[in-house]
Coordinates of C-alpha atoms in Angstrom, one line a residue:
X1 CA 92.7 85.3 34.6
X2 CA 89.7 84.0 36.5
X3 CA 89.2 80.3 36.6
X4 CA 86.2 78.3 35.4
X5 CA 85.2 74.7 34.9
X6 CA 84.1 74.1 31.2
X7 CA 83.4 71.5 28.6
X8 CA 85.2 72.0 25.3
X9 CA 82.8 69.9 23.2
X10 CA 79.8 67.6 23.7
X11 CA 80.6 64.2 25.2
X12 CA 81.4 62.5 28.5
X13 CA 83.5 63.6 31.4
X14 CA 86.6 63.4 29.2
X15 CA 85.6 66.7 27.6
X16 CA 85.7 68.6 30.9
X17 CA 88.6 70.8 32.0
X18 CA 89.6 73.7 34.1
X19 CA 90.2 76.9 32.1
X20 CA 91.5 80.5 32.6
X21 CA 88.9 82.8 30.9
X22 CA 88.9 86.5 30.6
X23 CA 86.9 88.3 33.2
X24 CA 83.4 88.9 31.8
X25 CA 82.0 92.4 31.4
X26 CA 78.4 93.5 32.0
X27 CA 76.3 94.4 29.0
X28 CA 73.1 96.4 28.9
X29 CA 70.7 95.1 31.6
X30 CA 73.4 92.8 33.1
X31 CA 75.5 92.6 36.2
X32 CA 78.8 90.7 36.8
X33 CA 78.8 88.8 40.0
X34 CA 81.8 87.5 42.0
X35 CA 80.6 84.0 42.6
X36 CA 80.6 82.7 46.1
X37 CA 78.7 79.5 45.5
X38 CA 77.2 77.6 42.6
X39 CA 74.6 74.9 42.7
X40 CA 75.2 71.6 40.9
X41 CA 72.2 70.0 39.0
X42 CA 71.6 67.0 36.8
X43 CA 71.0 69.4 33.9
X44 CA 74.6 70.5 34.1
X45 CA 76.1 67.1 33.0
X46 CA 73.1 66.5 30.6
X47 CA 73.9 69.7 28.8
X48 CA 77.5 68.5 28.4
X49 CA 76.2 65.5 26.5
X50 CA 74.4 67.8 24.0
X51 CA 71.0 67.7 25.6
X52 CA 69.1 71.0 25.6
X53 CA 65.9 72.1 27.3
X54 CA 63.1 73.7 25.2
X55 CA 64.2 77.1 23.8
X56 CA 67.8 76.7 24.9
X57 CA 70.4 77.7 22.3
X58 CA 73.4 75.5 21.3
X59 CA 76.5 76.1 23.3
X60 CA 79.6 78.1 22.3
X61 CA 82.8 76.3 23.4
X62 CA 84.4 76.3 25.8
X63 CA 81.1 76.3 27.7
X64 CA 81.0 77.0 31.4
X65 CA 79.0 74.6 33.5
X66 CA 76.3 75.7 35.9
X67 CA 72.9 77.5 36.0
X68 CA 72.6 78.8 39.5
X69 CA 74.9 81.0 41.6
X70 CA 75.0 83.3 44.6
X71 CA 77.6 86.0 45.0
X72 CA 78.4 89.7 45.3
X73 CA 77.9 92.3 42.5
X74 CA 81.2 93.3 41.0
X75 CA 80.0 95.4 38.0
X76 CA 76.8 97.0 36.9
X77 CA 76.0 97.2 33.2
X78 CA 74.3 100.1 31.3
X79 CA 70.6 100.6 32.1
X80 CA 70.6 98.7 35.4
X81 CA 69.0 100.6 38.2
X82 CA 68.2 99.7 41.8
X83 CA 71.4 97.6 42.2
X84 CA 74.9 98.5 43.2
X85 CA 78.3 96.8 43.5
X86 CA 78.9 95.0 46.8
X87 CA 75.3 93.7 47.1
X88 CA 74.8 90.0 47.7
X89 CA 72.5 88.5 45.1
X90 CA 71.5 85.1 43.6
X91 CA 70.1 84.0 40.3
X92 CA 70.7 82.1 37.0
X93 CA 73.8 83.1 35.0
X94 CA 73.7 83.7 31.3
X95 CA 76.8 81.6 30.5
X96 CA 77.6 79.3 33.3
X97 CA 78.3 79.5 37.0
X98 CA 81.2 77.1 37.9
X99 CA 83.5 80.1 37.8
X100 CA 85.0 83.0 39.8
X101 CA 82.8 85.5 37.9
X102 CA 79.4 85.1 36.2
X103 CA 77.1 87.4 34.2
X104 CA 73.5 87.6 35.3
X105 CA 70.5 89.5 33.9
X106 CA 69.5 92.2 36.3
X107 CA 65.8 91.4 35.7
X108 CA 66.2 87.8 36.9
X109 CA 68.1 88.0 40.1
X110 CA 67.2 88.7 43.7
X111 CA 68.9 90.1 46.8
X112 CA 70.2 87.5 49.2
X113 CA 68.7 87.9 52.7
X114 CA 71.4 88.3 55.3
X115 CA 70.3 85.2 57.2
X116 CA 70.6 83.0 54.1
X117 CA 74.1 81.6 53.4
X118 CA 75.6 81.9 50.0
X119 CA 75.6 78.1 49.8
X120 CA 71.9 77.9 50.4
X121 CA 71.1 80.8 48.1
X122 CA 73.0 79.1 45.3
X123 CA 70.5 76.2 45.4
X124 CA 67.4 78.3 44.9
X125 CA 67.3 79.6 41.3
X126 CA 67.0 76.1 39.7
X127 CA 66.1 73.5 42.3
X128 CA 64.0 75.3 44.8
X129 CA 62.4 77.6 42.3
X130 CA 61.4 74.6 40.1
X131 CA 60.0 72.9 43.2
X132 CA 58.0 76.1 44.1
X133 CA 56.7 76.6 40.6
X134 CA 55.5 73.0 40.4
X135 CA 53.8 72.8 43.8
X136 CA 52.0 76.1 43.0
X137 CA 51.1 74.8 39.5
X138 CA 49.5 71.7 41.0
X139 CA 47.5 73.7 43.6
X140 CA 46.6 70.8 45.8
X141 CA 44.3 71.5 48.7
X142 CA 45.2 71.1 52.3
X143 CA 44.9 67.5 53.2
X144 CA 45.6 66.3 49.6
X145 CA 48.2 63.7 48.8
X146 CA 51.2 64.4 46.6
X147 CA 53.5 61.7 45.1
X148 CA 57.0 62.9 44.2
X149 CA 59.1 60.5 42.1
X150 CA 62.8 60.9 42.7
X151 CA 62.3 62.9 45.8
X152 CA 65.8 62.6 47.1
X153 CA 67.4 65.2 44.9
X154 CA 67.4 69.0 45.1
X155 CA 64.0 69.6 43.5
X156 CA 62.3 66.8 45.3
X157 CA 63.8 67.8 48.6
X158 CA 62.4 71.4 48.2
X159 CA 59.1 70.3 46.8
X160 CA 58.4 68.0 49.7
X161 CA 59.0 70.8 52.2
X162 CA 57.0 73.4 50.3
X163 CA 54.1 71.0 49.8
X164 CA 54.0 70.0 53.5
X165 CA 54.1 73.6 54.5
X166 CA 50.9 74.0 52.4
X167 CA 49.3 71.2 54.4
X168 CA 49.7 68.5 51.7
X169 CA 50.7 64.9 52.6
X170 CA 53.8 63.8 50.7
X171 CA 54.8 60.3 49.5
X172 CA 58.2 59.9 47.7
X173 CA 60.1 57.3 45.7
X174 CA 63.8 57.2 45.8
X175 CA 66.8 54.8 46.0
X176 CA 66.5 52.6 49.1
X177 CA 69.8 54.2 50.4
X178 CA 67.9 57.5 50.7
X179 CA 65.0 56.2 52.7
X180 CA 66.1 57.8 56.0
X181 CA 66.7 61.1 54.3
X182 CA 63.3 61.0 52.6
X183 CA 61.6 60.2 55.9
X184 CA 63.5 63.1 57.6
X185 CA 61.6 65.4 55.2
X186 CA 58.3 64.2 56.7
X187 CA 57.5 62.2 53.6
X188 CA 56.3 58.6 53.4
X189 CA 58.9 56.5 51.6
X190 CA 58.1 54.1 48.9
X191 CA 60.7 52.0 47.1
X192 CA 60.6 52.4 43.3
X193 CA 60.7 49.5 40.7
X194 CA 58.3 46.7 39.8
X195 CA 55.2 46.7 42.0
X196 CA 55.6 50.4 43.0
X197 CA 52.0 51.2 42.3
X198 CA 50.8 48.6 44.8
X199 CA 53.3 49.9 47.3
X200 CA 52.0 53.4 46.9
X201 CA 48.4 52.2 47.3
X202 CA 49.4 50.5 50.5
X203 CA 50.3 54.0 51.8
X204 CA 47.4 55.8 50.0
X205 CA 44.6 53.3 49.5
X206 CA 42.4 55.9 47.7
X207 CA 45.2 57.0 45.3
X208 CA 47.0 60.3 45.2
X209 CA 45.8 63.8 44.2
X210 CA 48.9 64.8 42.4
X211 CA 52.2 63.5 41.0
X212 CA 55.3 65.7 40.7
X213 CA 57.6 63.6 38.5
X214 CA 61.4 64.1 38.6
X215 CA 62.4 60.8 36.9
X216 CA 60.2 60.2 33.9
X217 CA 60.1 57.1 31.6
X218 CA 59.0 53.8 33.0
X219 CA 59.2 55.0 36.5
X220 CA 56.5 57.6 35.8
X221 CA 54.4 55.1 33.8
X222 CA 54.5 52.6 36.6
X223 CA 53.0 55.1 39.2
X224 CA 50.6 56.9 36.9
X225 CA 47.7 54.5 37.7
X226 CA 47.5 55.7 41.3
X227 CA 46.7 59.2 40.3
X228 CA 43.0 60.1 40.5
X229 CA 43.1 63.0 37.9
X230 CA 45.8 62.8 35.3
X231 CA 45.6 66.6 34.7
X232 CA 47.3 66.8 38.1
X233 CA 50.5 65.2 36.8
X234 CA 53.5 67.5 36.2
X235 CA 57.0 66.5 35.2
X236 CA 60.4 68.2 35.4
X237 CA 62.0 65.0 34.2
X238 CA 60.2 63.8 31.1
X239 CA 57.6 66.1 29.6
X240 CA 56.9 63.8 26.6
X241 CA 55.8 60.9 28.9
X242 CA 53.9 63.3 31.1
X243 CA 51.9 64.6 28.1
X244 CA 51.4 61.0 26.9
X245 CA 49.8 60.3 30.2
X246 CA 47.6 63.4 30.2
X247 CA 49.9 65.6 32.3
X248 CA 52.1 68.6 31.6
X249 CA 55.7 69.8 32.1
X250 CA 56.4 72.0 35.0
X251 CA 55.7 75.6 34.0
X252 CA 58.7 77.7 35.2
X253 CA 58.0 81.3 36.1
X254 CA 61.7 82.3 36.2
X255 CA 61.0 85.6 38.0
X256 CA 62.7 87.6 40.8
X257 CA 59.4 87.3 42.7
X258 CA 59.7 83.5 42.8
X259 CA 63.4 83.8 43.9
X260 CA 62.4 86.2 46.6
X261 CA 59.6 83.9 47.7
X262 CA 61.8 80.8 48.1
X263 CA 64.5 82.9 49.8
X264 CA 61.9 84.0 52.3
X265 CA 61.0 80.4 53.0
X266 CA 64.6 79.6 53.8
X267 CA 64.9 82.7 55.9
X268 CA 61.7 81.8 57.8
X269 CA 63.0 78.3 58.5
X270 CA 60.3 76.6 56.3
X271 CA 62.7 75.4 53.6
X272 CA 66.1 73.8 54.2
X273 CA 67.9 73.2 50.9
X274 CA 69.8 70.4 52.5
X275 CA 73.2 71.2 51.2
X276 CA 74.9 67.9 52.0
X277 CA 78.3 68.5 50.5
X278 CA 80.4 71.5 49.2
X279 CA 83.5 71.4 47.0
X280 CA 85.9 74.2 46.2
X281 CA 86.0 75.3 42.6
X282 CA 89.2 73.4 41.9
X283 CA 87.2 70.2 42.7
X284 CA 84.3 71.0 40.5
X285 CA 84.8 67.7 38.7
X286 CA 84.2 65.8 41.9
X287 CA 81.1 67.7 42.6
X288 CA 79.7 67.0 39.2
X289 CA 80.6 63.3 39.3
X290 CA 78.6 62.9 42.6
X291 CA 75.5 64.3 40.9
X292 CA 76.0 62.5 37.6
X293 CA 76.6 59.1 39.3
X294 CA 73.2 59.6 41.2
X295 CA 74.7 59.3 44.6
X296 CA 73.9 62.8 45.8
X297 CA 71.0 63.5 48.2
X298 CA 69.8 67.0 48.7
X299 CA 72.1 69.6 47.1
X300 CA 75.8 69.7 46.1
X301 CA 77.4 73.1 46.0
X302 CA 80.7 74.4 44.6
X303 CA 82.3 77.3 46.5
X304 CA 84.5 79.8 44.7

């Protein structure tokens, strides 16, 4: 039977295991994809602990990790038109993606451009699309200044590139070990921690026009005073704190049009997902640990 990496209950890494699961079938409006690559995100291990985003249903165990994949269509479900077996696509699976096969809604996937690798495509449905939605939501003008907290991960990496392509100046906070990587994105690096607001003001004396938060908590509160207009604060890391400070959560579009847009940015050379490490499916535990331990920069991808 096809292999998958699952968690058998809520908890820590000890509840994870490899499992042989029946090959899924495509229901109405769905397709089964033979997974070629799956993106790894912080939400994957957080979900294992019992955390759920707004509107997300409780898990049925064993639950397969992962929320973004790229692969080849293996089966078409009833009512699906315009797609056929053998086409390369990417999107968010309905029940996990660290697996040999995954089920995706036909309405929420996009075709993979030939010039975009499966590994890069697998980073787009969650990280790059979240970055794209957030930058578009802020709508900063050319010449504006955007501060991204936690810029060194997958969302921050994409947001920095998308914002700079739109003519926005980018400042980013991240662990000091990621300084070189942050600066390679064309962003001005600022070390987080006590005194961070003063360090941001040293780079942007007039303050910043927008904050894209990927950390939340005290890290967000500490930088909030540098923002000129708190309605220009969005967070994908802590919507409660963002709202307390006058901001909003990132509004996700979750459409095939957004997926197509970010894929085009990759194809055009505007966006590099910065896949910094890949692991085969039988090392999915190692890939997840790298993200959970906070050591990853850019994106980690599992290949099946």
